[in-house]
Amino acid sequence: THFLAINKRTLTYNDEPFRLYKEAIILWEKGEQLQSIALQKAAVTAFDKQHRIYGPNSLFPSIRLHYNELNLHDERLAYYTEKLAYYQKYGPVENTADCYHAFGGYYLFKADYNLAIGNYLKAASIFKTYNADSYANAHCVVGWTYYRWGNYDRSKYYLESGLALSQKTGNYSNVQLCYMFLGLIARQNKQYSESMRLIDTTLTFIEMPRDIDVYTLLLA
């Protein structure tokens, strides 16, 4: 509290984005989803004035998940296209990673797997420079997308990569996801004992800390 007071007096702290986001979450829980998204976008605009980088669980990437829940994929594409142009012009350039990830999810829902993977990998190349957890997450999602596409060799490659990276960051939801889909690939390859071993391994992580829920991750 003491340091917050000092920050406010010296104008180095601005709580407007967080106040707006808190109000947006209340609206979402009340069932006023469109109003909530509008307020979340206002919070992003206020946050952008501070020229700061978003984290993996912050308000900017969460907007895409809310658009997903409402099945508003074209609206999501339009919003993140607008934000990509903004960050390319004004920065921080790191925030373009979440835009590319959002594009990947858009094309995934359209079943255009080639464009989905291309955008996920573009996001991954940026995440790699500043956010190890999001970089690992991108590899997991690429692996899952290849699985959806039916390319099990490429899926296995990225899932194993995402698994190793996620173990380093301690993101057990990603670890669980990778083991689950590696098990499904083994089953596709008629490696039934290996499939059971891998899928059973997911149970090891159920009670561990979950910083990103598996089902949220699958929403891309």
PDB file of C-alpha atoms in Angstrom:
ATOM      1  CA  THR A   1       0.000   0.000   0.000  1.00  0.00           C
ATOM      2  CA  HIS A   2       2.830   2.379   0.860  1.00  0.00           C
ATOM      3  CA  PHE A   3       4.547   1.793  -2.488  1.00  0.00           C
ATOM      4  CA  LEU A   4       1.284   2.101  -4.413  1.00  0.00           C
ATOM      5  CA  ALA A   5       0.708   5.466  -2.746  1.00  0.00           C
ATOM      6  CA  ILE A   6       4.202   6.615  -3.732  1.00  0.00           C
ATOM      7  CA  ASN A   7       3.690   5.418  -7.301  1.00  0.00           C
ATOM      8  CA  LYS A   8       0.402   7.254  -7.606  1.00  0.00           C
ATOM      9  CA  ARG A   9       1.926  10.476  -6.284  1.00  0.00           C
ATOM     10  CA  THR A  10       4.775  10.241  -8.747  1.00  0.00           C
ATOM     11  CA  LEU A  11       2.390   9.315 -11.596  1.00  0.00           C
ATOM     12  CA  THR A  12       4.242   6.072 -12.302  1.00  0.00           C
ATOM     13  CA  TYR A  13       1.222   3.901 -11.539  1.00  0.00           C
ATOM     14  CA  ASN A  14      -2.050   3.972 -13.433  1.00  0.00           C
ATOM     15  CA  ASP A  15      -4.723   1.568 -12.258  1.00  0.00           C
ATOM     16  CA  GLU A  16      -7.285   2.478 -14.958  1.00  0.00           C
ATOM     17  CA  PRO A  17      -6.691  -0.647 -17.109  1.00  0.00           C
ATOM     18  CA  PHE A  18      -7.087  -2.930 -14.098  1.00  0.00           C
ATOM     19  CA  ARG A  19     -10.178  -1.086 -12.871  1.00  0.00           C
ATOM     20  CA  LEU A  20     -11.781  -1.397 -16.306  1.00  0.00           C
ATOM     21  CA  TYR A  21     -10.858  -5.052 -16.558  1.00  0.00           C
ATOM     22  CA  LYS A  22     -12.312  -5.793 -13.134  1.00  0.00           C
ATOM     23  CA  GLU A  23     -15.576  -4.154 -14.200  1.00  0.00           C
ATOM     24  CA  ALA A  24     -15.481  -6.154 -17.439  1.00  0.00           C
ATOM     25  CA  ILE A  25     -15.199  -9.458 -15.576  1.00  0.00           C
ATOM     26  CA  ILE A  26     -18.167  -8.518 -13.389  1.00  0.00           C
ATOM     27  CA  LEU A  27     -20.206  -7.815 -16.522  1.00  0.00           C
ATOM     28  CA  TRP A  28     -19.155 -11.150 -18.024  1.00  0.00           C
ATOM     29  CA  GLU A  29     -20.244 -13.034 -14.925  1.00  0.00           C
ATOM     30  CA  LYS A  30     -23.597 -11.206 -15.077  1.00  0.00           C
ATOM     31  CA  GLY A  31     -24.113 -12.474 -18.617  1.00  0.00           C
ATOM     32  CA  GLU A  32     -23.470  -9.147 -20.333  1.00  0.00           C
ATOM     33  CA  GLN A  33     -20.756 -10.579 -22.567  1.00  0.00           C
ATOM     34  CA  LEU A  34     -20.670  -8.050 -25.390  1.00  0.00           C
ATOM     35  CA  GLN A  35     -20.513  -5.153 -22.931  1.00  0.00           C
ATOM     36  CA  SER A  36     -17.750  -7.015 -21.118  1.00  0.00           C
ATOM     37  CA  ILE A  37     -15.667  -7.420 -24.272  1.00  0.00           C
ATOM     38  CA  ALA A  38     -16.108  -3.738 -25.105  1.00  0.00           C
ATOM     39  CA  LEU A  39     -14.819  -2.830 -21.645  1.00  0.00           C
ATOM     40  CA  GLN A  40     -11.933  -5.290 -21.941  1.00  0.00           C
ATOM     41  CA  LYS A  41     -10.928  -3.613 -25.192  1.00  0.00           C
ATOM     42  CA  ALA A  42     -11.074  -0.252 -23.451  1.00  0.00           C
ATOM     43  CA  ALA A  43      -8.780  -1.654 -20.770  1.00  0.00           C
ATOM     44  CA  VAL A  44      -6.323  -2.767 -23.461  1.00  0.00           C
ATOM     45  CA  THR A  45      -6.368   0.716 -24.980  1.00  0.00           C
ATOM     46  CA  ALA A  46      -5.646   2.249 -21.581  1.00  0.00           C
ATOM     47  CA  PHE A  47      -2.896  -0.295 -20.930  1.00  0.00           C
ATOM     48  CA  ASP A  48      -1.298   0.414 -24.308  1.00  0.00           C
ATOM     49  CA  LYS A  49      -0.773   4.037 -23.294  1.00  0.00           C
ATOM     50  CA  GLN A  50       1.725   2.694 -20.755  1.00  0.00           C
ATOM     51  CA  HIS A  51       3.668   0.957 -23.568  1.00  0.00           C
ATOM     52  CA  ARG A  52       4.004  -2.285 -21.644  1.00  0.00           C
ATOM     53  CA  ILE A  53       4.311  -5.939 -22.658  1.00  0.00           C
ATOM     54  CA  TYR A  54       1.479  -8.347 -21.927  1.00  0.00           C
ATOM     55  CA  GLY A  55       1.996 -11.560 -19.991  1.00  0.00           C
ATOM     56  CA  PRO A  56       0.515 -14.958 -20.960  1.00  0.00           C
ATOM     57  CA  ASN A  57      -2.508 -14.726 -18.666  1.00  0.00           C
ATOM     58  CA  SER A  58      -3.235 -11.013 -19.014  1.00  0.00           C
ATOM     59  CA  LEU A  59      -6.240  -9.195 -20.404  1.00  0.00           C
ATOM     60  CA  PHE A  60      -5.111  -8.878 -24.039  1.00  0.00           C
ATOM     61  CA  PRO A  61      -4.781 -12.599 -24.882  1.00  0.00           C
ATOM     62  CA  SER A  62      -7.860 -13.412 -22.793  1.00  0.00           C
ATOM     63  CA  ILE A  63     -10.089 -11.407 -25.148  1.00  0.00           C
ATOM     64  CA  ARG A  64      -9.635 -14.032 -27.862  1.00  0.00           C
ATOM     65  CA  LEU A  65     -10.931 -16.709 -25.473  1.00  0.00           C
ATOM     66  CA  HIS A  66     -14.050 -14.685 -24.771  1.00  0.00           C
ATOM     67  CA  TYR A  67     -14.632 -14.195 -28.486  1.00  0.00           C
ATOM     68  CA  ASN A  68     -14.277 -17.976 -28.857  1.00  0.00           C
ATOM     69  CA  GLU A  69     -16.910 -18.634 -26.228  1.00  0.00           C
ATOM     70  CA  LEU A  70     -19.348 -16.428 -28.130  1.00  0.00           C
ATOM     71  CA  ASN A  71     -18.388 -17.994 -31.474  1.00  0.00           C
ATOM     72  CA  LEU A  72     -17.473 -14.528 -32.785  1.00  0.00           C
ATOM     73  CA  HIS A  73     -14.453 -15.562 -34.815  1.00  0.00           C
ATOM     74  CA  ASP A  74     -14.674 -12.906 -37.523  1.00  0.00           C
ATOM     75  CA  GLU A  75     -14.937 -10.211 -34.870  1.00  0.00           C
ATOM     76  CA  ARG A  76     -11.888 -11.660 -33.162  1.00  0.00           C
ATOM     77  CA  LEU A  77      -9.922 -11.583 -36.412  1.00  0.00           C
ATOM     78  CA  ALA A  78     -10.871  -7.952 -37.042  1.00  0.00           C
ATOM     79  CA  TYR A  79      -9.862  -6.871 -33.534  1.00  0.00           C
ATOM     80  CA  TYR A  80      -6.474  -8.574 -33.525  1.00  0.00           C
ATOM     81  CA  THR A  81      -5.761  -7.347 -37.055  1.00  0.00           C
ATOM     82  CA  GLU A  82      -6.320  -3.812 -35.804  1.00  0.00           C
ATOM     83  CA  LYS A  83      -4.096  -4.387 -32.777  1.00  0.00           C
ATOM     84  CA  LEU A  84      -1.346  -5.960 -34.880  1.00  0.00           C
ATOM     85  CA  ALA A  85      -1.153  -2.805 -36.994  1.00  0.00           C
ATOM     86  CA  TYR A  86      -0.990  -0.731 -33.801  1.00  0.00           C
ATOM     87  CA  TYR A  87       1.860  -2.698 -32.213  1.00  0.00           C
ATOM     88  CA  GLN A  88       3.794  -2.825 -35.467  1.00  0.00           C
ATOM     89  CA  LYS A  89       3.677   0.962 -35.596  1.00  0.00           C
ATOM     90  CA  TYR A  90       3.891   1.948 -31.936  1.00  0.00           C
ATOM     91  CA  GLY A  91       5.170  -1.140 -30.113  1.00  0.00           C
ATOM     92  CA  PRO A  92       5.940  -2.978 -28.006  1.00  0.00           C
ATOM     93  CA  VAL A  93       6.650  -5.402 -30.822  1.00  0.00           C
ATOM     94  CA  GLU A  94       6.398  -8.293 -28.335  1.00  0.00           C
ATOM     95  CA  ASN A  95       2.642  -7.763 -28.200  1.00  0.00           C
ATOM     96  CA  THR A  96       2.342  -8.756 -31.862  1.00  0.00           C
ATOM     97  CA  ALA A  97       2.919 -12.356 -30.728  1.00  0.00           C
ATOM     98  CA  ASP A  98      -0.523 -12.536 -29.140  1.00  0.00           C
ATOM     99  CA  CYS A  99      -2.025 -11.167 -32.362  1.00  0.00           C
ATOM    100  CA  TYR A 100      -0.425 -13.896 -34.463  1.00  0.00           C
ATOM    101  CA  HIS A 101      -1.531 -16.504 -31.925  1.00  0.00           C
ATOM    102  CA  ALA A 102      -5.075 -15.180 -32.207  1.00  0.00           C
ATOM    103  CA  PHE A 103      -4.861 -15.461 -36.002  1.00  0.00           C
ATOM    104  CA  GLY A 104      -3.727 -19.055 -35.579  1.00  0.00           C
ATOM    105  CA  GLY A 105      -6.809 -19.817 -33.531  1.00  0.00           C
ATOM    106  CA  TYR A 106      -9.041 -18.143 -36.104  1.00  0.00           C
ATOM    107  CA  TYR A 107      -7.701 -20.315 -38.911  1.00  0.00           C
ATOM    108  CA  LEU A 108      -7.833 -23.384 -36.694  1.00  0.00           C
ATOM    109  CA  PHE A 109     -11.567 -22.912 -36.221  1.00  0.00           C
ATOM    110  CA  LYS A 110     -11.865 -22.486 -39.981  1.00  0.00           C
ATOM    111  CA  ALA A 111      -9.963 -25.785 -40.401  1.00  0.00           C
ATOM    112  CA  ASP A 112      -7.288 -24.007 -42.449  1.00  0.00           C
ATOM    113  CA  TYR A 113      -4.495 -25.841 -40.676  1.00  0.00           C
ATOM    114  CA  ASN A 114      -1.670 -24.568 -42.847  1.00  0.00           C
ATOM    115  CA  LEU A 115      -2.431 -20.914 -42.054  1.00  0.00           C
ATOM    116  CA  ALA A 116      -3.136 -21.779 -38.424  1.00  0.00           C
ATOM    117  CA  ILE A 117       0.257 -23.389 -37.957  1.00  0.00           C
ATOM    118  CA  GLY A 118       2.035 -20.620 -39.842  1.00  0.00           C
ATOM    119  CA  ASN A 119       0.618 -17.995 -37.502  1.00  0.00           C
ATOM    120  CA  TYR A 120       1.254 -20.062 -34.375  1.00  0.00           C
ATOM    121  CA  LEU A 121       4.889 -20.486 -35.392  1.00  0.00           C
ATOM    122  CA  LYS A 122       5.218 -16.773 -36.137  1.00  0.00           C
ATOM    123  CA  ALA A 123       3.915 -16.101 -32.633  1.00  0.00           C
ATOM    124  CA  ALA A 124       6.322 -18.687 -31.218  1.00  0.00           C
ATOM    125  CA  SER A 125       9.320 -16.992 -32.821  1.00  0.00           C
ATOM    126  CA  ILE A 126       8.429 -13.777 -30.979  1.00  0.00           C
ATOM    127  CA  PHE A 127       7.491 -15.454 -27.693  1.00  0.00           C
ATOM    128  CA  LYS A 128      10.894 -17.149 -27.735  1.00  0.00           C
ATOM    129  CA  THR A 129      12.574 -13.754 -27.238  1.00  0.00           C
ATOM    130  CA  TYR A 130      10.775 -12.846 -24.017  1.00  0.00           C
ATOM    131  CA  ASN A 131       8.267 -15.403 -22.692  1.00  0.00           C
ATOM    132  CA  ALA A 132       9.331 -19.014 -22.185  1.00  0.00           C
ATOM    133  CA  ASP A 133       5.901 -20.201 -21.056  1.00  0.00           C
ATOM    134  CA  SER A 134       4.063 -18.792 -24.074  1.00  0.00           C
ATOM    135  CA  TYR A 135       6.790 -20.188 -26.325  1.00  0.00           C
ATOM    136  CA  ALA A 136       6.239 -23.646 -24.857  1.00  0.00           C
ATOM    137  CA  ASN A 137       2.479 -23.223 -25.125  1.00  0.00           C
ATOM    138  CA  ALA A 138       2.760 -22.354 -28.823  1.00  0.00           C
ATOM    139  CA  HIS A 139       4.646 -25.586 -29.490  1.00  0.00           C
ATOM    140  CA  CYS A 140       1.927 -27.569 -27.716  1.00  0.00           C
ATOM    141  CA  VAL A 141      -0.810 -25.895 -29.747  1.00  0.00           C
ATOM    142  CA  VAL A 142       1.079 -26.465 -33.009  1.00  0.00           C
ATOM    143  CA  GLY A 143       1.388 -30.139 -32.074  1.00  0.00           C
ATOM    144  CA  TRP A 144      -2.321 -30.364 -31.367  1.00  0.00           C
ATOM    145  CA  THR A 145      -3.133 -28.604 -34.657  1.00  0.00           C
ATOM    146  CA  TYR A 146      -1.004 -31.053 -36.610  1.00  0.00           C
ATOM    147  CA  TYR A 147      -2.899 -33.838 -34.839  1.00  0.00           C
ATOM    148  CA  ARG A 148      -6.188 -32.327 -35.982  1.00  0.00           C
ATOM    149  CA  TRP A 149      -4.734 -32.152 -39.494  1.00  0.00           C
ATOM    150  CA  GLY A 150      -3.799 -35.842 -39.386  1.00  0.00           C
ATOM    151  CA  ASN A 151      -0.040 -35.281 -39.653  1.00  0.00           C
ATOM    152  CA  TYR A 152       1.022 -37.404 -36.697  1.00  0.00           C
ATOM    153  CA  ASP A 153       4.763 -37.257 -37.317  1.00  0.00           C
ATOM    154  CA  ARG A 154       4.849 -33.448 -37.195  1.00  0.00           C
ATOM    155  CA  SER A 155       2.392 -33.489 -34.321  1.00  0.00           C
ATOM    156  CA  LYS A 156       4.671 -35.765 -32.310  1.00  0.00           C
ATOM    157  CA  TYR A 157       7.682 -33.551 -33.036  1.00  0.00           C
ATOM    158  CA  TYR A 158       6.028 -30.397 -31.680  1.00  0.00           C
ATOM    159  CA  LEU A 159       4.311 -32.144 -28.792  1.00  0.00           C
ATOM    160  CA  GLU A 160       7.611 -33.610 -27.618  1.00  0.00           C
ATOM    161  CA  SER A 161       9.221 -30.188 -27.973  1.00  0.00           C
ATOM    162  CA  GLY A 162       6.334 -28.527 -26.118  1.00  0.00           C
ATOM    163  CA  LEU A 163       6.511 -31.195 -23.423  1.00  0.00           C
ATOM    164  CA  ALA A 164      10.219 -30.600 -22.769  1.00  0.00           C
ATOM    165  CA  LEU A 165       9.792 -26.815 -22.762  1.00  0.00           C
ATOM    166  CA  SER A 166       6.739 -26.953 -20.492  1.00  0.00           C
ATOM    167  CA  GLN A 167       8.520 -29.202 -18.009  1.00  0.00           C
ATOM    168  CA  LYS A 168      11.205 -26.520 -17.736  1.00  0.00           C
ATOM    169  CA  THR A 169       8.669 -23.755 -17.089  1.00  0.00           C
ATOM    170  CA  GLY A 170       6.584 -25.889 -14.718  1.00  0.00           C
ATOM    171  CA  ASN A 171       3.406 -25.495 -16.769  1.00  0.00           C
ATOM    172  CA  TYR A 172       1.727 -28.763 -15.853  1.00  0.00           C
ATOM    173  CA  SER A 173      -1.393 -28.141 -17.915  1.00  0.00           C
ATOM    174  CA  ASN A 174       0.770 -28.041 -21.026  1.00  0.00           C
ATOM    175  CA  VAL A 175       2.632 -31.152 -19.864  1.00  0.00           C
ATOM    176  CA  GLN A 176      -0.655 -32.965 -19.344  1.00  0.00           C
ATOM    177  CA  LEU A 177      -1.910 -31.887 -22.765  1.00  0.00           C
ATOM    178  CA  CYS A 178       1.231 -33.098 -24.526  1.00  0.00           C
ATOM    179  CA  TYR A 179       1.178 -36.493 -22.823  1.00  0.00           C
ATOM    180  CA  MET A 180      -2.492 -36.916 -23.707  1.00  0.00           C
ATOM    181  CA  PHE A 181      -2.003 -36.248 -27.414  1.00  0.00           C
ATOM    182  CA  LEU A 182       1.213 -38.242 -27.598  1.00  0.00           C
ATOM    183  CA  GLY A 183      -0.836 -41.109 -26.216  1.00  0.00           C
ATOM    184  CA  LEU A 184      -3.469 -40.595 -28.903  1.00  0.00           C
ATOM    185  CA  ILE A 185      -0.764 -40.631 -31.589  1.00  0.00           C
ATOM    186  CA  ALA A 186       0.627 -43.891 -30.196  1.00  0.00           C
ATOM    187  CA  ARG A 187      -2.872 -45.348 -30.394  1.00  0.00           C
ATOM    188  CA  GLN A 188      -3.177 -44.221 -34.017  1.00  0.00           C
ATOM    189  CA  ASN A 189       0.098 -46.059 -34.655  1.00  0.00           C
ATOM    190  CA  LYS A 190      -1.314 -49.183 -32.929  1.00  0.00           C
ATOM    191  CA  GLN A 191       1.223 -48.861 -30.106  1.00  0.00           C
ATOM    192  CA  TYR A 192      -1.405 -49.659 -27.521  1.00  0.00           C
ATOM    193  CA  SER A 193       0.806 -50.283 -24.486  1.00  0.00           C
ATOM    194  CA  GLU A 194       2.718 -47.069 -25.109  1.00  0.00           C
ATOM    195  CA  SER A 195      -0.552 -45.224 -25.630  1.00  0.00           C
ATOM    196  CA  MET A 196      -1.902 -46.416 -22.274  1.00  0.00           C
ATOM    197  CA  ARG A 197       1.359 -45.476 -20.539  1.00  0.00           C
ATOM    198  CA  LEU A 198       1.346 -41.952 -21.965  1.00  0.00           C
ATOM    199  CA  ILE A 199      -2.328 -41.314 -21.261  1.00  0.00           C
ATOM    200  CA  ASP A 200      -1.990 -42.745 -17.735  1.00  0.00           C
ATOM    201  CA  THR A 201       0.896 -40.320 -17.185  1.00  0.00           C
ATOM    202  CA  THR A 202      -1.543 -37.411 -17.537  1.00  0.00           C
ATOM    203  CA  LEU A 203      -3.122 -38.497 -14.233  1.00  0.00           C
ATOM    204  CA  THR A 204       0.155 -37.665 -12.490  1.00  0.00           C
ATOM    205  CA  PHE A 205      -0.396 -33.974 -13.166  1.00  0.00           C
ATOM    206  CA  ILE A 206      -4.069 -33.576 -12.275  1.00  0.00           C
ATOM    207  CA  GLU A 207      -3.406 -32.450  -8.702  1.00  0.00           C
ATOM    208  CA  MET A 208      -0.437 -30.234  -9.610  1.00  0.00           C
ATOM    209  CA  PRO A 209      -0.687 -26.422  -9.972  1.00  0.00           C
ATOM    210  CA  ARG A 210      -2.557 -25.462 -13.156  1.00  0.00           C
ATOM    211  CA  ASP A 211      -1.529 -22.061 -14.447  1.00  0.00           C
ATOM    212  CA  ILE A 212      -3.308 -22.562 -17.780  1.00  0.00           C
ATOM    213  CA  ASP A 213      -6.350 -24.819 -17.925  1.00  0.00           C
ATOM    214  CA  VAL A 214      -6.103 -27.526 -20.613  1.00  0.00           C
ATOM    215  CA  TYR A 215      -9.508 -26.718 -22.051  1.00  0.00           C
ATOM    216  CA  THR A 216      -8.700 -23.021 -22.205  1.00  0.00           C
ATOM    217  CA  LEU A 217      -5.523 -23.929 -24.060  1.00  0.00           C
ATOM    218  CA  LEU A 218      -7.482 -25.954 -26.590  1.00  0.00           C
ATOM    219  CA  LEU A 219      -9.532 -22.878 -27.425  1.00  0.00           C
ATOM    220  CA  ALA A 220      -6.363 -21.461 -29.010  1.00  0.00           C
TER     221      ALA A 220
END
